[in-house]
Tab-separated table of C-alpha atoms and ligand atoms in Angstrom:
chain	number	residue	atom	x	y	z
A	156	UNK	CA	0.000	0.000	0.000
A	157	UNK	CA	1.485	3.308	-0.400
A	158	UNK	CA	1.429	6.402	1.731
A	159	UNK	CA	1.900	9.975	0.861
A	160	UNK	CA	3.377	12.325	3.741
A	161	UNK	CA	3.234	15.931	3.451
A	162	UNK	CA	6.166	17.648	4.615
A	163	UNK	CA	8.216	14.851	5.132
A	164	UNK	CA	11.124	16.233	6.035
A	165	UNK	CA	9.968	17.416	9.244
A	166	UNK	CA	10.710	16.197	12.654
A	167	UNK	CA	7.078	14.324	12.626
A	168	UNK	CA	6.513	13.509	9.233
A	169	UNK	CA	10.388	11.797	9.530
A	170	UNK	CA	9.154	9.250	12.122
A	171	UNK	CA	6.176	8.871	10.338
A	172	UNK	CA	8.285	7.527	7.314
A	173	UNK	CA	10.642	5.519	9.557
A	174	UNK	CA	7.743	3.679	11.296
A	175	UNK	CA	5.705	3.357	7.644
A	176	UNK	CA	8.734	1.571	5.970
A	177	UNK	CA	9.749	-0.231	9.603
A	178	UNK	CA	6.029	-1.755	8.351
A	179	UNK	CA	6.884	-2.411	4.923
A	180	UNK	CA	4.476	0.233	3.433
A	181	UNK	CA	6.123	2.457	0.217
A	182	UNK	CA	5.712	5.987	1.115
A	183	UNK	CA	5.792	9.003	-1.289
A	184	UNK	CA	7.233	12.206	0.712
A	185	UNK	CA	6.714	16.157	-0.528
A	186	UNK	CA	9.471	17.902	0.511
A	187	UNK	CA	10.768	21.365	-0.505
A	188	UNK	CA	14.133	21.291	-2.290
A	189	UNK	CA	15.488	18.073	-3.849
A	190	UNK	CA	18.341	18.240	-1.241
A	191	UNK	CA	16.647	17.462	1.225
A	192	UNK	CA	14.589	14.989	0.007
A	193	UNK	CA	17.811	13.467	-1.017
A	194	UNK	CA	19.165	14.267	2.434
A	195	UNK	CA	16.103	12.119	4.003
A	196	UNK	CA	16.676	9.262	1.215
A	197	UNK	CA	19.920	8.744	2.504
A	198	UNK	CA	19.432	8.865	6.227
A	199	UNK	CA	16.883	6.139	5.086
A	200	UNK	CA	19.691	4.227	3.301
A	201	UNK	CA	21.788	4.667	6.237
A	202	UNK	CA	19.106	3.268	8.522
A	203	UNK	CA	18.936	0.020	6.771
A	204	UNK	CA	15.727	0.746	5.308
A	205	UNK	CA	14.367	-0.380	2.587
A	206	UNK	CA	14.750	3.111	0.450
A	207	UNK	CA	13.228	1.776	-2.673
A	208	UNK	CA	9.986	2.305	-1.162
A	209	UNK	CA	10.646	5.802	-0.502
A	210	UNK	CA	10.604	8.324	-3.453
A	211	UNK	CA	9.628	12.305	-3.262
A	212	UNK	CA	7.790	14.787	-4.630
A	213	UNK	CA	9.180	18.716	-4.247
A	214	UNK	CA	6.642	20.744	-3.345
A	215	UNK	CA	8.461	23.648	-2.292
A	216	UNK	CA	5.054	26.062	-1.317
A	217	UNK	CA	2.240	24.236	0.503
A	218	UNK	CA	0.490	27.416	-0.054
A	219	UNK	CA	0.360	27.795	-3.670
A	220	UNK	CA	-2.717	27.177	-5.551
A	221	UNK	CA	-2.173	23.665	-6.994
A	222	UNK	CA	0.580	22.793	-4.761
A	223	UNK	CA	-0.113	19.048	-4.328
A	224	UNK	CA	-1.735	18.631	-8.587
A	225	UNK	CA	1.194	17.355	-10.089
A	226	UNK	CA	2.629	15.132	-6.872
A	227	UNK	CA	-0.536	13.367	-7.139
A	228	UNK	CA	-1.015	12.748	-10.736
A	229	UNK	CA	2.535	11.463	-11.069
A	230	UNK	CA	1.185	8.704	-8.286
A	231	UNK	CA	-2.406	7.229	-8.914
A	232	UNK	CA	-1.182	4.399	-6.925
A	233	UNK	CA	-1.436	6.105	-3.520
A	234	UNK	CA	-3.999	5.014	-1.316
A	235	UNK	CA	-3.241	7.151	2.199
A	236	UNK	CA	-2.510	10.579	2.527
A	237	UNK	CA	-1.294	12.022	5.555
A	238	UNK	CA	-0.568	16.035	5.860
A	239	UNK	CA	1.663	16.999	8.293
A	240	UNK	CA	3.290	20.135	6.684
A	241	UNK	CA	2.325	23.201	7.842
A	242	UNK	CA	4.126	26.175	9.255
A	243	UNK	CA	5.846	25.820	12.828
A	244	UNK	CA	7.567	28.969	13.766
A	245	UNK	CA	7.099	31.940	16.508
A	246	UNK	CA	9.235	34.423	14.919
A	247	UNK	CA	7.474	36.096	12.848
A	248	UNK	CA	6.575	39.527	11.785
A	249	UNK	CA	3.209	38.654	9.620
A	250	UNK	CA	0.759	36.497	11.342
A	251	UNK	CA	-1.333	35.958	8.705
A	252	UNK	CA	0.898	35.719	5.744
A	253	UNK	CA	3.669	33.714	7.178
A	254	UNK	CA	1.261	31.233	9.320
A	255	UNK	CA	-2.580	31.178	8.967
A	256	UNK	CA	-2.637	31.431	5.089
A	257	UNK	CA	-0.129	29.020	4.146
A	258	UNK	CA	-1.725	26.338	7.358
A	259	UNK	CA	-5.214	27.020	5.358
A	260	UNK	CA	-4.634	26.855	2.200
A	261	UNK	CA	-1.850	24.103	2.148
A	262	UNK	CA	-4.219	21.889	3.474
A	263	UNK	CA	-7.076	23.103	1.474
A	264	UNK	CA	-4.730	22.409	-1.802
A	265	UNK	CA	-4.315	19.162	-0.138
A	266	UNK	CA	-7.353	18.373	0.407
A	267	UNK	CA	-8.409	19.447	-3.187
A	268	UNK	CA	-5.591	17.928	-4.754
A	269	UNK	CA	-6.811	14.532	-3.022
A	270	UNK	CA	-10.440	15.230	-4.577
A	271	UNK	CA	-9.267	15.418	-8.213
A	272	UNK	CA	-6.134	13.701	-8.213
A	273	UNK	CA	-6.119	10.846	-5.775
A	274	UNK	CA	-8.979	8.664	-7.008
A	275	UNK	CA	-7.386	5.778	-5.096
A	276	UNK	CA	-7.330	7.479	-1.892
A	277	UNK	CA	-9.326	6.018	0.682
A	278	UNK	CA	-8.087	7.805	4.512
A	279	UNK	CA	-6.638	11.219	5.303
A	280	UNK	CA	-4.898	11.755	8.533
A	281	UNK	CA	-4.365	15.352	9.082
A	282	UNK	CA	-1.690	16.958	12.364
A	283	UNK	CA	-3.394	19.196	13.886
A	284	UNK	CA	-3.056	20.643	17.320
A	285	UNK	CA	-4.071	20.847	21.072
A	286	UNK	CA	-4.112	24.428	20.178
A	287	UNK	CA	-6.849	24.064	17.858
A	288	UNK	CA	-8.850	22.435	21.173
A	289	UNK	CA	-7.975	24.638	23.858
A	290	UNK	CA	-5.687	27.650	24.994
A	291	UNK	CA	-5.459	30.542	27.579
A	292	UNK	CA	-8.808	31.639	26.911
A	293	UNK	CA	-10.449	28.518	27.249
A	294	UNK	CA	-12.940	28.300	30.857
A	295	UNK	CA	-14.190	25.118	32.067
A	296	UNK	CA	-16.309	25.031	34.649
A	297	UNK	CA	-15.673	22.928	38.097
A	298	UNK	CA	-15.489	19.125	36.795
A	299	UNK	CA	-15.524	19.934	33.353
A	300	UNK	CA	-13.028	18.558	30.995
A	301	UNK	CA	-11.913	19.682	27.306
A	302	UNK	CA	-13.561	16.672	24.757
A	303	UNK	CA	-12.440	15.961	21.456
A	304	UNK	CA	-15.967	18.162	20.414
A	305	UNK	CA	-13.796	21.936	21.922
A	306	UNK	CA	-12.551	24.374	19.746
A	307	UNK	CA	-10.026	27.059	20.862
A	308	UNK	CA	-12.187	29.833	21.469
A	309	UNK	CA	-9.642	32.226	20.063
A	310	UNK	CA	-10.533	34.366	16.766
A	311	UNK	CA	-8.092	35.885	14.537
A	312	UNK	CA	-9.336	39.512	15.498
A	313	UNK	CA	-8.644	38.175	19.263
A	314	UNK	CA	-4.306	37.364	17.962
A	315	UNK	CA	-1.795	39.218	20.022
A	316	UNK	CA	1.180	37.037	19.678
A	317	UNK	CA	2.765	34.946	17.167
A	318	UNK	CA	1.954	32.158	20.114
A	319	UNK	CA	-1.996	33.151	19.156
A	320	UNK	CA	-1.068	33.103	15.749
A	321	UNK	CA	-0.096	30.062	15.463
A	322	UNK	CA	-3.106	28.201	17.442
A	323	UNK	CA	-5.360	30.232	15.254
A	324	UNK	CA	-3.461	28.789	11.614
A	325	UNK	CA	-4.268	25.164	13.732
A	326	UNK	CA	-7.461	25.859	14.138
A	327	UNK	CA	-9.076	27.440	10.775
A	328	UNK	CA	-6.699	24.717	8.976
A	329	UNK	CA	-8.617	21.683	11.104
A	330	UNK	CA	-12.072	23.562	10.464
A	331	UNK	CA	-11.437	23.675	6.966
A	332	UNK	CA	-10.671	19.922	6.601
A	333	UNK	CA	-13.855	19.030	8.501
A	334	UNK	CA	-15.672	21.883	6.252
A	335	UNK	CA	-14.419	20.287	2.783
A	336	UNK	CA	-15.367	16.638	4.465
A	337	UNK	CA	-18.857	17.378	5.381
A	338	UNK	CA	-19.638	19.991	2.448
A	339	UNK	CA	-18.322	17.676	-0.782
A	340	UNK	CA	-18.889	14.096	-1.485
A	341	UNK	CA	-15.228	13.179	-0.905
A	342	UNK	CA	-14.058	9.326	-1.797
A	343	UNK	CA	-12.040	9.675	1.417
A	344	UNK	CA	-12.624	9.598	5.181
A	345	UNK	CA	-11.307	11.985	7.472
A	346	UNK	CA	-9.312	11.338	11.391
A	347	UNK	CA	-7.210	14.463	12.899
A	348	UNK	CA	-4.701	14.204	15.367
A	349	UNK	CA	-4.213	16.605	18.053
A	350	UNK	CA	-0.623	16.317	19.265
A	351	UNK	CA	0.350	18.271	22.799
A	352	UNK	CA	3.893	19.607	22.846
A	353	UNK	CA	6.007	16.620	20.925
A	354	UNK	CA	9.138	15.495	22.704
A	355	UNK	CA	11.908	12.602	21.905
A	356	UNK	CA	13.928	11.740	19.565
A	357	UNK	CA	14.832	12.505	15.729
A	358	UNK	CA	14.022	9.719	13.554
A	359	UNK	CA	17.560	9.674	12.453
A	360	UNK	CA	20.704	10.497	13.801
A	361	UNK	CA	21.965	12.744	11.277
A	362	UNK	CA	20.326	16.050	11.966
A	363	UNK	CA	21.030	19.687	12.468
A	364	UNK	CA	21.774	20.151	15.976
A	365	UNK	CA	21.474	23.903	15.710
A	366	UNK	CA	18.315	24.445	13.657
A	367	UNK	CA	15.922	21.721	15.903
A	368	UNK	CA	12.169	22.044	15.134
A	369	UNK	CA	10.329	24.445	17.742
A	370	UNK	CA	9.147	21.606	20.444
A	371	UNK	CA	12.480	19.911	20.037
A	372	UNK	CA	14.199	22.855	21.178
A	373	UNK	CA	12.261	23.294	24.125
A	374	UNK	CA	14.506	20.508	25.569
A	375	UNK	CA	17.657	21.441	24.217
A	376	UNK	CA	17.364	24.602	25.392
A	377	UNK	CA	16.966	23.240	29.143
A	378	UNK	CA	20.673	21.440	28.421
A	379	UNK	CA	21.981	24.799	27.444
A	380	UNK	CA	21.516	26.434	30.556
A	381	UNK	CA	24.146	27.846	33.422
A	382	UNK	CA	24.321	26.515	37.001
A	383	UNK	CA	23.130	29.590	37.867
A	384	UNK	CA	20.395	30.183	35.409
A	385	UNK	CA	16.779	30.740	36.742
A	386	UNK	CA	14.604	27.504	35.526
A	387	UNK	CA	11.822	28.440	33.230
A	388	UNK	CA	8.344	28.187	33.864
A	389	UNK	CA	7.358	26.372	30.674
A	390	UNK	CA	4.761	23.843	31.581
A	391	UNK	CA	2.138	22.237	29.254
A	392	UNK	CA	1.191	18.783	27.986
A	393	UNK	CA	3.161	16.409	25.942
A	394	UNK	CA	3.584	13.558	23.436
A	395	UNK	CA	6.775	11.129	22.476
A	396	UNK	CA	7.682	11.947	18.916
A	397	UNK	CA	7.490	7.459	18.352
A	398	UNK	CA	3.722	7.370	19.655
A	399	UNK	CA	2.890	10.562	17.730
A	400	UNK	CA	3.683	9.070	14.824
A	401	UNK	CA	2.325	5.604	15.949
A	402	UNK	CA	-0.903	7.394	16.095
A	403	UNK	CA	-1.232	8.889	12.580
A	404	UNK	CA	-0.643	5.110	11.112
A	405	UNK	CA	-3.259	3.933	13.580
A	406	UNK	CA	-5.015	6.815	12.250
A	407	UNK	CA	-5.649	5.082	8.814
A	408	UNK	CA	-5.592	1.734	9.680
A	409	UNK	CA	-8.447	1.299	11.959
A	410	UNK	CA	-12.082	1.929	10.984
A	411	UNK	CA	-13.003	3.175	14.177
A	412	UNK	CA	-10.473	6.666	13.758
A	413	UNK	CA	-12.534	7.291	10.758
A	414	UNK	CA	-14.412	11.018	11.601
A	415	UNK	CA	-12.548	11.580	15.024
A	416	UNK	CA	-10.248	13.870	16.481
A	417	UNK	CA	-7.408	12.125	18.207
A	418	UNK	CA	-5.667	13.599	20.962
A	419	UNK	CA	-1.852	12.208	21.098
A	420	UNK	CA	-1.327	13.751	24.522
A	421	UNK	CA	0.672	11.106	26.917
A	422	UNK	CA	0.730	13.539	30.295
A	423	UNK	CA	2.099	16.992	32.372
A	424	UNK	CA	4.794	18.221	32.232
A	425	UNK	CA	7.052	21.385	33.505
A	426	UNK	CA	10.334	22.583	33.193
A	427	UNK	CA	11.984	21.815	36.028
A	428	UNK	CA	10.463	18.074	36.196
A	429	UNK	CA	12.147	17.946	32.730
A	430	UNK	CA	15.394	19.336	34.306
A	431	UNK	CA	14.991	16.957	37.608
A	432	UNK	CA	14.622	13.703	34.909
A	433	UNK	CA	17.874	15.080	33.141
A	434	UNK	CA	20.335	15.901	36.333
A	435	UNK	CA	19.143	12.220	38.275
A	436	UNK	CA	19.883	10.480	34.644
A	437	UNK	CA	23.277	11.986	34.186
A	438	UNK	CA	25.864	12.277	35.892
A	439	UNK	CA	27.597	14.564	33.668
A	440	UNK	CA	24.733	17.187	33.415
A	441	UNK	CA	23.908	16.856	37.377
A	442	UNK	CA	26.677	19.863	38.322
A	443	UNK	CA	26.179	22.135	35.029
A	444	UNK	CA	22.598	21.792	35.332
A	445	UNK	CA	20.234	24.546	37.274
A	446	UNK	CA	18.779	22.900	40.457
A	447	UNK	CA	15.945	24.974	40.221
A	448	UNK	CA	13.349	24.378	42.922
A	449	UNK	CA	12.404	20.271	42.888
A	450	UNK	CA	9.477	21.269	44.858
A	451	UNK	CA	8.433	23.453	41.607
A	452	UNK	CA	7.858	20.656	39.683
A	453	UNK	CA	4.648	19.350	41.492
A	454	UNK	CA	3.696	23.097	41.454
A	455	UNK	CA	3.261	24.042	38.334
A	456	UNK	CA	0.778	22.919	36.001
A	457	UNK	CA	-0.511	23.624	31.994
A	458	UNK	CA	-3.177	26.319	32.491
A	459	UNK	CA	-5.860	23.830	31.102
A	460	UNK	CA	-4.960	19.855	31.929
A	461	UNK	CA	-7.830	18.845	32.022
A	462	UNK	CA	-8.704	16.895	28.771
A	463	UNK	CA	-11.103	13.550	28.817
A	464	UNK	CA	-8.934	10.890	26.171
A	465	UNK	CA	-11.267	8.267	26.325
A	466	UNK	CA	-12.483	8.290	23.047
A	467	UNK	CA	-8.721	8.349	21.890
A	468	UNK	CA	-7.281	5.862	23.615
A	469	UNK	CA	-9.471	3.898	22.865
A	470	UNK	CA	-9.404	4.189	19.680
A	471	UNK	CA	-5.560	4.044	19.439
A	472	UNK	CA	-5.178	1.378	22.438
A	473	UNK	CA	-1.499	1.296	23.148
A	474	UNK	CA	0.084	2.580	25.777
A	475	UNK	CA	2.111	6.004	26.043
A	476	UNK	CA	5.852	6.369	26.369
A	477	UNK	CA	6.410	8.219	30.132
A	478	UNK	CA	8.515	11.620	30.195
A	479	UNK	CA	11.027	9.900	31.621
A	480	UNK	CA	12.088	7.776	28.482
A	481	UNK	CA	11.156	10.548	25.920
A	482	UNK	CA	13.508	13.142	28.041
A	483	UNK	CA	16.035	10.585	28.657
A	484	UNK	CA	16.109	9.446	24.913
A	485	UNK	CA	15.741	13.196	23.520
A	486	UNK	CA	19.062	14.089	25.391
A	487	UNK	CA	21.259	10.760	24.790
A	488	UNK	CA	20.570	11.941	20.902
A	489	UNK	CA	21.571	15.512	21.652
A	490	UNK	CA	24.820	14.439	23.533
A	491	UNK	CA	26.050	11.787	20.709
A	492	UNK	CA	27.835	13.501	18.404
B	545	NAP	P1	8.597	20.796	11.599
B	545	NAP	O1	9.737	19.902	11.878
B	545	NAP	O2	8.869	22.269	11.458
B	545	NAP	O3	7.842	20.274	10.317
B	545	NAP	C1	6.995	21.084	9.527
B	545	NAP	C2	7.116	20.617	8.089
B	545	NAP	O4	6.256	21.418	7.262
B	545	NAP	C3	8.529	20.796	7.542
B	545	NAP	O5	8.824	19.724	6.684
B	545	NAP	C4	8.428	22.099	6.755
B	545	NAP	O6	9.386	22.177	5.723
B	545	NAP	C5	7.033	21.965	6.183
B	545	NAP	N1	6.469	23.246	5.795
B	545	NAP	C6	6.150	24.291	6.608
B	545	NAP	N2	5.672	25.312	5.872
B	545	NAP	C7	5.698	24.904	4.577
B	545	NAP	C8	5.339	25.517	3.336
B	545	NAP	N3	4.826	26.761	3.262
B	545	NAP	N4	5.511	24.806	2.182
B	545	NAP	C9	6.040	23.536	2.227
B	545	NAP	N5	6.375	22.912	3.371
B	545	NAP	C10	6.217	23.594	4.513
B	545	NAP	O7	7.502	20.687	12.721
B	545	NAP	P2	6.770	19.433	13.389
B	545	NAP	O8	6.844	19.660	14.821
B	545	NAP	O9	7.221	18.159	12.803
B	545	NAP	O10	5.263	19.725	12.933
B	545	NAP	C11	4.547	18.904	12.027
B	545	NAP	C12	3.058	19.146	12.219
B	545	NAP	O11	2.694	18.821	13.560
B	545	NAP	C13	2.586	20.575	11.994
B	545	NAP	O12	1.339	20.531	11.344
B	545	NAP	C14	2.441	21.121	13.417
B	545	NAP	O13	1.519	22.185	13.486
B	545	NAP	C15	1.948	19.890	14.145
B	545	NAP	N6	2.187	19.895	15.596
B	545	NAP	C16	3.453	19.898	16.093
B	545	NAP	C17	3.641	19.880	17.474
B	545	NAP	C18	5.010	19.850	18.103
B	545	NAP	O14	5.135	20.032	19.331
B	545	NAP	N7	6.068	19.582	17.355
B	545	NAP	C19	2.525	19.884	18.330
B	545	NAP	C20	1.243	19.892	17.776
B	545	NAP	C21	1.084	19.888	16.402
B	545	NAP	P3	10.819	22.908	5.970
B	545	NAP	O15	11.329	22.418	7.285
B	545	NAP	O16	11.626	22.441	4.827
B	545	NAP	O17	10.528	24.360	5.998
């Protein structure tokens, strides 16, 4: 059967590939420049993996009207398509230009693309976000938890940070795929997945250690601090990168994801728990490491936690990898150079 991944070169989409081919499926990638699809082909190669089931397609603007037409007429054949690509970034000047139109319309070109082109395609799996679910302005009242039916209630007119931006491109992008689903007579069923914060490892070990994806960094920027440094108060919810990916597969290949919104969400966390795991698991970060305050890390908590998985796990039924092994297994990659 083959796959097509969106944006395949990201630090998702990667493990996505890894665990497709791990299960003998032939995936087609878009990526943006032939070197780095030829980049990913070889840390394939090098992995032992079977690359001849892994060819790409450049798409080099998501955004662009058409962007997807000619990947998916060169490949009837496809029968999945999962779209992970969409922008990730919090430094930016144009909220609108640089992330909710390109989130939109890639996946609208995606989506259309799919209609026209991919006649053969059956299941779309689309990464979405927690922050198309929930965010700062969310209320829930006493016993209340956030359900796979919430929407973040924050409107574009309501953005005042790139951090708003950005859970605003998640959720118009999500609407819009559940829009096109319910609006045309698609040939193709629809799941979401609604990752928290994704930690652990890179699919492969060749990687650029100084231009990590934006949740990747989030660790690496803990290993970068002074003794002295104050700990920050990051705190939120979060996901290994292996079960993330696990999810999106799942996604497709069991009947009962078809029309839901999956949360990949495997617990808490905070910064200083993060920093605790890292200085009690080694020895060689315990003295350059901030000590922070350990009693902070029981403290601390996401401003909304309180989300009811039941529908998801049960639908995905495995169990999560703990912070513990994604924190442990982010940082042995970071120190092995
Ligand atoms: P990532 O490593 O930055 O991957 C994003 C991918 O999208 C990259 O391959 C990027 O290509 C591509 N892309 C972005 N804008 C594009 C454009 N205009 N045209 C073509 N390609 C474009 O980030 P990630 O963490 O794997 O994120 C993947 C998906 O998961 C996104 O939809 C994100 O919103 C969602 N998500 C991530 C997290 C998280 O904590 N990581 C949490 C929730 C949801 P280049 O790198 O070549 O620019």
């Amino acid at each position: 059967m083959s796959i097509f991944v969106s944006g395949a070169t990201g630090f998702i989409a990667q493990n996505i590939v890894k665990q497709l081919l791990q299960a003998n499926y032939k995936v087609v990638g878009s990526v943006r420049t032939q070197e780095k699809g030829d980049a990913l082909k070889n840390n394939i190669k090098d992995a032992s993996l079977q690359a001849e089931n892994f060819t790409y397609e450049i798409v080099a603007d998501i955004g662009a009207e058409g962007a997807f037409d000619d990947a998916l007429k060169a490949h009837p054949e496809l029968e999945v398509f999962i779209h992970t690509a969409s922008p990730v970034k919090f430094d930016v000047k144009d909220v609108k230009k640089e992330l909710i139109e390109p989130a939109i319309n890639g996946t609208t070109n995606a989506l259309k693309a799919i209609q026209q082109y991919g006649k053969n395609i059956k299941r779309v799996v689309v990464t979405s976000s927690l922050a198309a679910v929930a965010g700062s302005r969310t209320v829930l009242k006493d016993g209340e938890s956030v359900t796979e039916q919430n929407w973040n209630p924050v409107t574009e007119e309501e953005i005042k940070d790139p951090s708003d931006g950005y859970a605003v491109s998640k959720k118009l992008a999500e609407e819009a795929v559940w829009k096109f689903a319910k609006d045309k007579s698609t040939h193709f069923s629809v799941t979401t997945i609604l990752p928290g914060l994704v930690t652990g490892p890179q699919a492969f070990p060749n990687f650029d250690r100084d231009g990590l994806n934006f949740s990747s960094e989030t660790i690496n920027k803990l290993l970068k601090l002074k003794p002295n440094d104050e700990v920050p108060k990051g705190a939120g919810l979060f996901v290994d990168v292996r079960d993330c990916a696990r999810a999106h597969i799942v996604a497709f290949e069991k009947e009962s994801a078809v029309n839901k919104r999956l949360f990949a969400v495997a617990g808490k966390f905070n910064s200083q728990e993060v920093l605790d795991i890292i200085r009690s698991s080694f020895d060689e970060l315990d003295q350059i490491s901030p000590k922070g305050n350990p009693e902070d890390a029981k403290k601390y908590a996401p401003r909304s936690d309180r989300y009811d998985q039941s529908v998801t796990r049960s639908v995905l039924g495995f169990e999560f990898i703990d912070l513990k092994k994604s924190v442990v297994d982010t940082v042995n990659q970071l120190l092995d150079d």
